[in-house]
mmCIF file of C-alpha atoms in Angstrom:
data_model
loop_
_atom_site.group_PDB
_atom_site.id
_atom_site.type_symbol
_atom_site.label_atom_id
_atom_site.label_comp_id
_atom_site.label_asym_id
_atom_site.label_seq_id
_atom_site.Cartn_x
_atom_site.Cartn_y
_atom_site.Cartn_z
ATOM 1 C CA UNK A 1 -34.988 -7.264 14.956
ATOM 2 C CA UNK A 2 -34.137 -10.976 15.012
ATOM 3 C CA UNK A 3 -30.630 -12.374 15.345
ATOM 4 C CA UNK A 4 -30.667 -13.464 11.707
ATOM 5 C CA UNK A 5 -31.744 -9.999 10.574
ATOM 6 C CA UNK A 6 -29.016 -8.372 12.681
ATOM 7 C CA UNK A 7 -26.462 -10.751 11.206
ATOM 8 C CA UNK A 8 -27.498 -9.897 7.661
ATOM 9 C CA UNK A 9 -27.349 -6.176 8.441
ATOM 10 C CA UNK A 10 -23.901 -6.339 10.020
ATOM 11 C CA UNK A 11 -22.694 -8.527 7.166
ATOM 12 C CA UNK A 12 -23.650 -5.874 4.620
ATOM 13 C CA UNK A 13 -22.043 -3.106 6.711
ATOM 14 C CA UNK A 14 -18.863 -5.127 7.187
ATOM 15 C CA UNK A 15 -18.691 -6.137 3.533
ATOM 16 C CA UNK A 16 -19.134 -2.673 2.067
ATOM 17 C CA UNK A 17 -16.748 -1.023 4.501
ATOM 18 C CA UNK A 18 -14.097 -3.530 3.457
ATOM 19 C CA UNK A 19 -14.785 -3.268 -0.276
ATOM 20 C CA UNK A 20 -15.056 0.530 -0.283
ATOM 21 C CA UNK A 21 -11.967 1.206 1.807
ATOM 22 C CA UNK A 22 -9.734 -1.695 0.724
ATOM 23 C CA UNK A 23 -7.670 0.415 -1.655
ATOM 24 C CA UNK A 24 -7.023 2.947 1.161
ATOM 25 C CA UNK A 25 -6.595 0.495 4.027
ATOM 26 C CA UNK A 26 -3.697 -1.340 2.374
ATOM 27 C CA UNK A 27 -1.275 1.640 2.063
ATOM 28 C CA UNK A 28 -2.459 3.073 5.377
ATOM 29 C CA UNK A 29 -1.877 -0.134 7.324
ATOM 30 C CA UNK A 30 1.413 -1.093 5.654
ATOM 31 C CA UNK A 31 2.899 2.378 6.159
ATOM 32 C CA UNK A 32 1.848 2.232 9.825
ATOM 33 C CA UNK A 33 3.589 -1.123 10.238
ATOM 34 C CA UNK A 34 6.794 0.253 8.721
ATOM 35 C CA UNK A 35 6.745 3.389 10.891
ATOM 36 C CA UNK A 36 6.802 1.334 14.092
ATOM 37 C CA UNK A 37 10.518 0.996 13.334
ATOM 38 C CA UNK A 38 10.985 4.458 11.791
ATOM 39 C CA UNK A 39 14.349 5.111 13.471
ATOM 40 C CA UNK A 40 15.836 1.848 12.258
ATOM 41 C CA UNK A 41 14.312 2.353 8.818
ATOM 42 C CA UNK A 42 15.831 5.825 8.575
ATOM 43 C CA UNK A 43 19.243 4.424 9.540
ATOM 44 C CA UNK A 44 18.864 1.760 6.868
ATOM 45 C CA UNK A 45 17.959 4.081 3.983
ATOM 46 C CA UNK A 46 20.171 7.015 5.089
ATOM 47 C CA UNK A 47 23.340 5.471 6.544
ATOM 48 C CA UNK A 48 25.483 8.544 5.805
ATOM 49 C CA UNK A 49 23.608 10.770 8.254
ATOM 50 C CA UNK A 50 24.245 8.275 11.065
ATOM 51 C CA UNK A 51 27.993 7.812 10.382
ATOM 52 C CA UNK A 52 28.940 9.471 13.680
ATOM 53 C CA UNK A 53 32.357 9.030 15.259
ATOM 54 C CA UNK A 54 31.340 9.194 18.920
ATOM 55 C CA UNK A 55 29.010 10.580 21.577
ATOM 56 C CA UNK A 56 31.064 13.552 22.849
ATOM 57 C CA UNK A 57 29.320 16.896 22.404
ATOM 58 C CA UNK A 58 30.643 20.325 21.447
ATOM 59 C CA UNK A 59 29.093 23.684 22.252
ATOM 60 C CA UNK A 60 25.918 24.771 20.495
ATOM 61 C CA UNK A 61 27.897 27.600 18.855
ATOM 62 C CA UNK A 62 30.133 25.071 17.068
ATOM 63 C CA UNK A 63 27.180 23.228 15.588
ATOM 64 C CA UNK A 64 25.483 26.458 14.570
ATOM 65 C CA UNK A 65 28.621 27.696 12.792
ATOM 66 C CA UNK A 66 28.990 24.392 10.931
ATOM 67 C CA UNK A 67 25.352 24.482 9.836
ATOM 68 C CA UNK A 68 25.586 28.079 8.583
ATOM 69 C CA UNK A 69 28.637 27.116 6.519
ATOM 70 C CA UNK A 70 26.647 24.313 4.855
ATOM 71 C CA UNK A 71 23.407 26.258 4.320
ATOM 72 C CA UNK A 72 22.734 28.726 1.493
ATOM 73 C CA UNK A 73 22.921 32.418 2.455
ATOM 74 C CA UNK A 74 19.707 33.731 3.954
ATOM 75 C CA UNK A 75 18.464 30.441 5.423
ATOM 76 C CA UNK A 76 17.151 30.853 8.969
ATOM 77 C CA UNK A 77 17.966 28.273 11.614
ATOM 78 C CA UNK A 78 14.806 27.231 13.460
ATOM 79 C CA UNK A 79 15.877 24.423 15.795
ATOM 80 C CA UNK A 80 18.890 22.485 17.057
ATOM 81 C CA UNK A 81 18.333 18.938 18.336
ATOM 82 C CA UNK A 82 20.926 17.042 20.336
ATOM 83 C CA UNK A 83 21.353 13.301 19.653
ATOM 84 C CA UNK A 84 19.937 10.349 21.502
ATOM 85 C CA UNK A 85 21.086 6.723 21.167
ATOM 86 C CA UNK A 86 24.181 7.474 19.130
ATOM 87 C CA UNK A 87 22.573 9.641 16.459
ATOM 88 C CA UNK A 88 23.694 12.906 14.837
ATOM 89 C CA UNK A 89 23.128 16.492 15.911
ATOM 90 C CA UNK A 90 20.307 17.829 13.723
ATOM 91 C CA UNK A 91 19.737 21.461 12.781
ATOM 92 C CA UNK A 92 16.516 22.467 11.026
ATOM 93 C CA UNK A 93 16.567 25.613 8.894
ATOM 94 C CA UNK A 94 13.965 27.487 6.893
ATOM 95 C CA UNK A 95 15.009 28.125 3.276
ATOM 96 C CA UNK A 96 15.240 31.800 2.399
ATOM 97 C CA UNK A 97 12.930 31.374 -0.611
ATOM 98 C CA UNK A 98 10.348 29.204 1.183
ATOM 99 C CA UNK A 99 6.771 30.412 0.953
ATOM 100 C CA UNK A 100 4.644 30.322 4.116
ATOM 101 C CA UNK A 101 2.717 27.034 4.123
ATOM 102 C CA UNK A 102 -0.985 27.258 4.847
ATOM 103 C CA UNK A 103 -1.356 23.511 5.081
ATOM 104 C CA UNK A 104 0.971 20.603 5.602
ATOM 105 C CA UNK A 105 4.387 20.614 7.238
ATOM 106 C CA UNK A 106 6.522 23.758 6.757
ATOM 107 C CA UNK A 107 9.517 23.592 4.426
ATOM 108 C CA UNK A 108 12.736 22.730 6.254
ATOM 109 C CA UNK A 109 16.342 21.972 5.330
ATOM 110 C CA UNK A 110 17.939 19.476 7.706
ATOM 111 C CA UNK A 111 21.665 19.524 8.473
ATOM 112 C CA UNK A 112 23.076 16.375 10.125
ATOM 113 C CA UNK A 113 26.316 16.869 12.069
ATOM 114 C CA UNK A 114 28.824 14.531 13.701
ATOM 115 C CA UNK A 115 28.600 15.251 17.474
ATOM 116 C CA UNK A 116 32.338 15.106 18.358
ATOM 117 C CA UNK A 117 33.599 17.077 15.322
ATOM 118 C CA UNK A 118 30.629 19.141 13.993
ATOM 119 C CA UNK A 119 31.441 17.688 10.561
ATOM 120 C CA UNK A 120 28.519 17.866 8.148
ATOM 121 C CA UNK A 121 27.228 14.362 7.464
ATOM 122 C CA UNK A 122 24.327 15.254 5.200
ATOM 123 C CA UNK A 123 22.145 18.166 4.098
ATOM 124 C CA UNK A 124 18.664 17.111 3.005
ATOM 125 C CA UNK A 125 15.145 18.542 2.605
ATOM 126 C CA UNK A 126 13.064 17.885 5.697
ATOM 127 C CA UNK A 127 9.992 16.849 3.713
ATOM 128 C CA UNK A 128 11.791 14.396 1.410
ATOM 129 C CA UNK A 129 12.943 10.806 1.760
ATOM 130 C CA UNK A 130 11.265 7.446 2.283
ATOM 131 C CA UNK A 131 10.534 7.814 6.002
ATOM 132 C CA UNK A 132 8.983 11.251 5.550
ATOM 133 C CA UNK A 133 6.926 9.925 2.622
ATOM 134 C CA UNK A 134 5.606 7.130 4.831
ATOM 135 C CA UNK A 135 4.744 9.599 7.617
ATOM 136 C CA UNK A 136 2.734 11.789 5.231
ATOM 137 C CA UNK A 137 1.133 8.742 3.590
ATOM 138 C CA UNK A 138 0.047 7.356 6.949
ATOM 139 C CA UNK A 139 -1.108 10.718 8.303
ATOM 140 C CA UNK A 140 -2.901 12.122 5.267
ATOM 141 C CA UNK A 141 -2.628 9.601 2.393
ATOM 142 C CA UNK A 142 -0.527 12.252 0.582
ATOM 143 C CA UNK A 143 -3.727 14.281 0.066
ATOM 144 C CA UNK A 144 -3.139 17.957 0.956
ATOM 145 C CA UNK A 145 -5.736 19.789 2.973
ATOM 146 C CA UNK A 146 -8.373 17.158 3.711
ATOM 147 C CA UNK A 147 -6.142 14.075 3.861
ATOM 148 C CA UNK A 148 -5.967 14.082 7.658
ATOM 149 C CA UNK A 149 -9.756 14.124 7.906
ATOM 150 C CA UNK A 150 -10.016 11.274 5.394
ATOM 151 C CA UNK A 151 -7.663 9.179 7.519
ATOM 152 C CA UNK A 152 -9.723 10.039 10.616
ATOM 153 C CA UNK A 153 -12.952 8.838 9.026
ATOM 154 C CA UNK A 154 -11.204 5.658 7.869
ATOM 155 C CA UNK A 155 -10.351 5.097 11.543
ATOM 156 C CA UNK A 156 -14.022 5.516 12.479
ATOM 157 C CA UNK A 157 -15.060 3.076 9.741
ATOM 158 C CA UNK A 158 -12.448 0.570 10.927
ATOM 159 C CA UNK A 159 -13.852 0.684 14.464
ATOM 160 C CA UNK A 160 -17.270 -0.220 13.045
ATOM 161 C CA UNK A 161 -15.647 -2.939 10.948
ATOM 162 C CA UNK A 162 -13.980 -4.442 14.034
ATOM 163 C CA UNK A 163 -17.317 -4.584 15.862
ATOM 164 C CA UNK A 164 -19.248 -6.070 12.942
ATOM 165 C CA UNK A 165 -16.419 -8.516 12.201
ATOM 166 C CA UNK A 166 -16.525 -9.888 15.744
ATOM 167 C CA UNK A 167 -20.301 -10.213 15.505
ATOM 168 C CA UNK A 168 -19.980 -12.217 12.289
ATOM 169 C CA UNK A 169 -17.106 -14.297 13.681
ATOM 170 C CA UNK A 170 -19.155 -15.416 16.682
ATOM 171 C CA UNK A 171 -20.448 -18.952 16.030
ATOM 172 C CA UNK A 172 -24.209 -19.151 15.502
ATOM 173 C CA UNK A 173 -24.314 -22.595 17.094
ATOM 174 C CA UNK A 174 -22.391 -23.675 20.185
ATOM 175 C CA UNK A 175 -19.959 -21.739 22.360
ATOM 176 C CA UNK A 176 -17.518 -19.065 21.219
ATOM 177 C CA UNK A 177 -14.642 -21.566 21.557
ATOM 178 C CA UNK A 178 -15.868 -23.210 18.353
ATOM 179 C CA UNK A 179 -14.960 -19.998 16.563
ATOM 180 C CA UNK A 180 -11.275 -20.623 17.250
ATOM 181 C CA UNK A 181 -11.240 -23.667 14.994
ATOM 182 C CA UNK A 182 -9.171 -23.401 11.834
ATOM 183 C CA UNK A 183 -11.501 -25.178 9.422
ATOM 184 C CA UNK A 184 -14.739 -23.273 9.678
ATOM 185 C CA UNK A 185 -15.012 -23.179 5.881
ATOM 186 C CA UNK A 186 -13.790 -25.225 2.955
ATOM 187 C CA UNK A 187 -11.747 -22.312 1.525
ATOM 188 C CA UNK A 188 -8.372 -21.393 3.003
ATOM 189 C CA UNK A 189 -8.789 -17.658 2.436
ATOM 190 C CA UNK A 190 -12.065 -17.659 4.365
ATOM 191 C CA UNK A 191 -10.481 -19.514 7.281
ATOM 192 C CA UNK A 192 -7.591 -17.038 7.237
ATOM 193 C CA UNK A 193 -10.059 -14.149 7.292
ATOM 194 C CA UNK A 194 -11.857 -15.582 10.348
ATOM 195 C CA UNK A 195 -8.676 -16.354 12.297
ATOM 196 C CA UNK A 196 -6.785 -13.148 11.514
ATOM 197 C CA UNK A 197 -9.882 -11.029 12.070
ATOM 198 C CA UNK A 198 -10.510 -12.452 15.532
ATOM 199 C CA UNK A 199 -6.970 -12.052 16.844
ATOM 200 C CA UNK A 200 -6.462 -8.548 15.480
ATOM 201 C CA UNK A 201 -9.942 -7.151 16.217
ATOM 202 C CA UNK A 202 -9.204 -5.617 19.636
ATOM 203 C CA UNK A 203 -5.728 -4.181 18.814
ATOM 204 C CA UNK A 204 -7.069 -2.852 15.509
ATOM 205 C CA UNK A 205 -9.989 -1.198 17.314
ATOM 206 C CA UNK A 206 -7.510 0.536 19.663
ATOM 207 C CA UNK A 207 -5.292 1.661 16.775
ATOM 208 C CA UNK A 208 -8.320 2.925 14.840
ATOM 209 C CA UNK A 209 -9.605 4.841 17.870
ATOM 210 C CA UNK A 210 -6.239 6.457 18.564
ATOM 211 C CA UNK A 211 -5.797 7.256 14.867
ATOM 212 C CA UNK A 212 -9.171 9.000 14.762
ATOM 213 C CA UNK A 213 -8.234 10.853 17.971
ATOM 214 C CA UNK A 214 -5.036 12.147 16.351
ATOM 215 C CA UNK A 215 -6.923 13.191 13.204
ATOM 216 C CA UNK A 216 -9.688 15.040 15.086
ATOM 217 C CA UNK A 217 -7.913 16.480 18.168
ATOM 218 C CA UNK A 218 -10.401 19.322 18.587
ATOM 219 C CA UNK A 219 -13.431 17.022 18.626
ATOM 220 C CA UNK A 220 -11.967 14.641 21.187
ATOM 221 C CA UNK A 221 -10.566 17.493 23.279
ATOM 222 C CA UNK A 222 -14.071 18.869 23.677
ATOM 223 C CA UNK A 223 -15.432 15.412 24.499
ATOM 224 C CA UNK A 224 -12.843 14.949 27.257
ATOM 225 C CA UNK A 225 -13.091 18.501 28.569
ATOM 226 C CA UNK A 226 -9.704 19.579 27.201
ATOM 227 C CA UNK A 227 -8.700 22.660 25.250
ATOM 228 C CA UNK A 228 -8.292 22.254 21.460
ATOM 229 C CA UNK A 229 -4.745 23.196 20.438
ATOM 230 C CA UNK A 230 -4.514 22.045 16.848
ATOM 231 C CA UNK A 231 -4.858 25.346 14.971
ATOM 232 C CA UNK A 232 -2.686 27.272 17.424
ATOM 233 C CA UNK A 233 0.054 24.645 17.328
ATOM 234 C CA UNK A 234 0.042 24.553 13.516
ATOM 235 C CA UNK A 235 0.372 28.319 13.308
ATOM 236 C CA UNK A 236 3.271 28.220 15.789
ATOM 237 C CA UNK A 237 5.109 25.549 13.766
ATOM 238 C CA UNK A 238 4.745 27.518 10.527
ATOM 239 C CA UNK A 239 5.841 30.885 11.975
ATOM 240 C CA UNK A 240 9.178 32.065 10.472
ATOM 241 C CA UNK A 241 12.195 32.089 12.773
ATOM 242 C CA UNK A 242 13.772 35.458 13.469
ATOM 243 C CA UNK A 243 16.524 36.202 10.968
ATOM 244 C CA UNK A 244 18.763 38.006 13.468
ATOM 245 C CA UNK A 245 17.934 37.149 17.116
ATOM 246 C CA UNK A 246 19.170 39.603 19.737
ATOM 247 C CA UNK A 247 20.624 36.881 22.005
ATOM 248 C CA UNK A 248 23.470 34.649 20.760
ATOM 249 C CA UNK A 249 22.902 30.946 21.283
ATOM 250 C CA UNK A 250 25.768 30.666 23.767
ATOM 251 C CA UNK A 251 24.150 33.279 26.001
ATOM 252 C CA UNK A 252 20.794 31.528 25.683
ATOM 253 C CA UNK A 253 22.262 28.228 26.853
ATOM 254 C CA UNK A 254 24.081 29.900 29.743
ATOM 255 C CA UNK A 255 20.940 31.723 30.896
ATOM 256 C CA UNK A 256 18.833 28.572 30.619
ATOM 257 C CA UNK A 257 21.356 26.608 32.690
ATOM 258 C CA UNK A 258 20.957 29.057 35.548
ATOM 259 C CA UNK A 259 17.324 27.931 35.828
ATOM 260 C CA UNK A 260 17.605 24.212 35.092
ATOM 261 C CA UNK A 261 20.491 21.743 34.921
ATOM 262 C CA UNK A 262 20.840 18.617 32.821
ATOM 263 C CA UNK A 263 21.436 17.485 29.235
ATOM 264 C CA UNK A 264 19.807 19.736 26.637
ATOM 265 C CA UNK A 265 17.694 17.940 24.065
ATOM 266 C CA UNK A 266 16.667 20.810 21.780
ATOM 267 C CA UNK A 267 16.834 24.573 21.309
ATOM 268 C CA UNK A 268 14.085 26.310 19.326
ATOM 269 C CA UNK A 269 14.723 29.786 17.915
ATOM 270 C CA UNK A 270 12.376 32.722 18.532
ATOM 271 C CA UNK A 271 9.811 33.306 15.789
ATOM 272 C CA UNK A 272 7.537 36.079 14.603
ATOM 273 C CA UNK A 273 4.787 34.458 16.670
ATOM 274 C CA UNK A 274 6.741 33.445 19.800
ATOM 275 C CA UNK A 275 9.648 35.862 20.468
ATOM 276 C CA UNK A 276 11.316 33.572 23.029
ATOM 277 C CA UNK A 277 13.960 30.894 22.825
ATOM 278 C CA UNK A 278 12.736 27.480 24.002
ATOM 279 C CA UNK A 279 15.320 25.191 25.583
ATOM 280 C CA UNK A 280 14.123 21.641 26.289
ATOM 281 C CA UNK A 281 16.011 19.356 28.672
ATOM 282 C CA UNK A 282 16.122 15.582 29.012
ATOM 283 C CA UNK A 283 13.030 14.475 30.868
ATOM 284 C CA UNK A 284 10.822 17.158 29.320
ATOM 285 C CA UNK A 285 11.724 20.240 31.384
ATOM 286 C CA UNK A 286 11.515 23.483 29.409
ATOM 287 C CA UNK A 287 13.055 26.920 29.888
ATOM 288 C CA UNK A 288 11.950 30.054 28.033
ATOM 289 C CA UNK A 289 14.617 32.708 27.393
ATOM 290 C CA UNK A 290 13.353 36.132 26.295
ATOM 291 C CA UNK A 291 15.158 37.262 23.159
ATOM 292 C CA UNK A 292 14.848 40.950 24.010
ATOM 293 C CA UNK A 293 16.185 40.856 27.587
ATOM 294 C CA UNK A 294 17.723 37.419 28.023
ATOM 295 C CA UNK A 295 15.566 36.649 31.058
ATOM 296 C CA UNK A 296 15.249 32.896 31.594
ATOM 297 C CA UNK A 297 12.092 31.430 33.126
ATOM 298 C CA UNK A 298 11.191 27.779 33.679
ATOM 299 C CA UNK A 299 8.077 27.064 31.647
ATOM 300 C CA UNK A 300 5.201 25.240 33.355
ATOM 301 C CA UNK A 301 5.432 21.524 32.738
ATOM 302 C CA UNK A 302 2.605 19.879 30.864
ATOM 303 C CA UNK A 303 0.429 17.636 32.918
ATOM 304 C CA UNK A 304 1.973 14.155 32.715
ATOM 305 C CA UNK A 305 -0.092 11.530 30.983
ATOM 306 C CA UNK A 306 -2.232 13.951 28.996
ATOM 307 C CA UNK A 307 -4.906 12.148 27.023
ATOM 308 C CA UNK A 308 -3.820 13.408 23.591
ATOM 309 C CA UNK A 309 -0.189 12.516 24.279
ATOM 310 C CA UNK A 310 -1.191 9.079 25.552
ATOM 311 C CA UNK A 311 -3.271 8.417 22.430
ATOM 312 C CA UNK A 312 -0.314 9.276 20.199
ATOM 313 C CA UNK A 313 2.046 7.062 22.200
ATOM 314 C CA UNK A 314 -0.382 4.148 21.982
ATOM 315 C CA UNK A 315 -0.783 4.666 18.246
ATOM 316 C CA UNK A 316 2.929 5.098 17.495
ATOM 317 C CA UNK A 317 4.262 2.693 20.121
ATOM 318 C CA UNK A 318 6.804 5.304 21.237
ATOM 319 C CA UNK A 319 8.136 4.257 24.626
ATOM 320 C CA UNK A 320 5.467 1.542 24.988
ATOM 321 C CA UNK A 321 7.787 -1.451 24.991
ATOM 322 C CA UNK A 322 8.674 -4.082 22.429
ATOM 323 C CA UNK A 323 5.533 -6.189 23.041
ATOM 324 C CA UNK A 324 3.110 -3.411 22.113
ATOM 325 C CA UNK A 325 5.340 -2.361 19.210
ATOM 326 C CA UNK A 326 5.129 -5.907 17.849
ATOM 327 C CA UNK A 327 1.341 -5.797 18.276
ATOM 328 C CA UNK A 328 1.204 -2.540 16.307
ATOM 329 C CA UNK A 329 3.452 -4.005 13.618
ATOM 330 C CA UNK A 330 1.213 -7.050 13.199
ATOM 331 C CA UNK A 331 -1.810 -4.747 13.453
ATOM 332 C CA UNK A 332 -0.480 -2.954 10.392
ATOM 333 C CA UNK A 333 0.155 -6.076 8.348
ATOM 334 C CA UNK A 334 -3.047 -8.019 9.027
ATOM 335 C CA UNK A 335 -5.576 -5.381 7.853
ATOM 336 C CA UNK A 336 -3.947 -5.516 4.418
ATOM 337 C CA UNK A 337 -4.268 -9.317 4.452
ATOM 338 C CA UNK A 338 -7.881 -9.032 5.631
ATOM 339 C CA UNK A 339 -8.640 -6.646 2.767
ATOM 340 C CA UNK A 340 -7.191 -9.097 0.219
ATOM 341 C CA UNK A 341 -8.950 -12.166 1.636
ATOM 342 C CA UNK A 342 -12.201 -10.198 1.950
ATOM 343 C CA UNK A 343 -12.089 -9.231 -1.735
ATOM 344 C CA UNK A 344 -11.424 -12.863 -2.699
ATOM 345 C CA UNK A 345 -14.404 -14.008 -0.616
ATOM 346 C CA UNK A 346 -16.663 -11.352 -2.181
ATOM 347 C CA UNK A 347 -15.535 -12.203 -5.720
ATOM 348 C CA UNK A 348 -16.156 -15.922 -5.176
ATOM 349 C CA UNK A 349 -19.631 -15.255 -3.739
ATOM 350 C CA UNK A 350 -20.393 -12.989 -6.671
ATOM 351 C CA UNK A 351 -19.526 -15.768 -9.119
ATOM 352 C CA UNK A 352 -21.530 -18.289 -7.121
ATOM 353 C CA UNK A 353 -24.628 -16.068 -7.170
ATOM 354 C CA UNK A 354 -24.230 -15.525 -10.905
ATOM 355 C CA UNK A 355 -24.182 -19.271 -11.501
ATOM 356 C CA UNK A 356 -27.273 -19.756 -9.316
ATOM 357 C CA UNK A 357 -29.073 -17.011 -11.251
ATOM 358 C CA UNK A 358 -28.235 -18.649 -14.588
ATOM 359 C CA UNK A 359 -29.571 -22.001 -13.358
#
């Protein structure tokens, strides 16, 4: 196939990917840009839950008692999370009337507590609020069941779009440096499309790849020789917490501290699927405490730098530094602009062809 024929083929692929997915790419990319700063955004829209009076910590029993006083009778506490960077203590509970979720995140009631006083700052549904809406929109387009797969295939299509866009950007005459010129066309929107597309192509390819990896963990785990964990992890997250654990939380903390020392980051209650307490320490160390006998055992650490974890960090920007976070933020804004300019270019060409046909 000649170069001209290849160019025509890639142009059609690039055009129809953009036109077909434009209505989905805009909310997906803008929500991803906003979630780069999800902690700051949550503080902005929910200031009451961050109105803490200090960093001093009380015992886990004090926080548990305060949460039970704020929760309706019958709610089961599932997890206690200690604060980082001046935030509140957070307790997640399962409502007594919640039905087991087959798909999507399980129902949770979140209790936000002031660390030094255990005063209740806010009680809110875990699946409500702007930040949670953006997370679900970005992860599944708010489509239950198959939404995650739809987002994954959009990521695959965007990788193809990045490749075909670079092919079409490459100047047909002269060196590639000529492609960096601003005025390659008489229309401003077309010039914007060329310039923005070139500079965002590589970061957008990386974000699309990592997004597809997150959406299809089993597929990529098999490709890299790993063990798929998606279904098992989902079932573990949805398992109900035990209503009346045998070990009080104070005993659990004391037993865990005999195995590992350091600041505790979270305590997960035993469930019908995993009858052990899970105590996680700063730095990622984990201790399992058996609910029946109170025996504490240090859990094997996950291999550092696991591929799936790395892909998520690259995609979210968590702990990747301000430079990459800014790249992700811009990488969320520009695809929406590319979709708009691409539609304008297509509409203008459509009108031009109609006029030629009439002549």
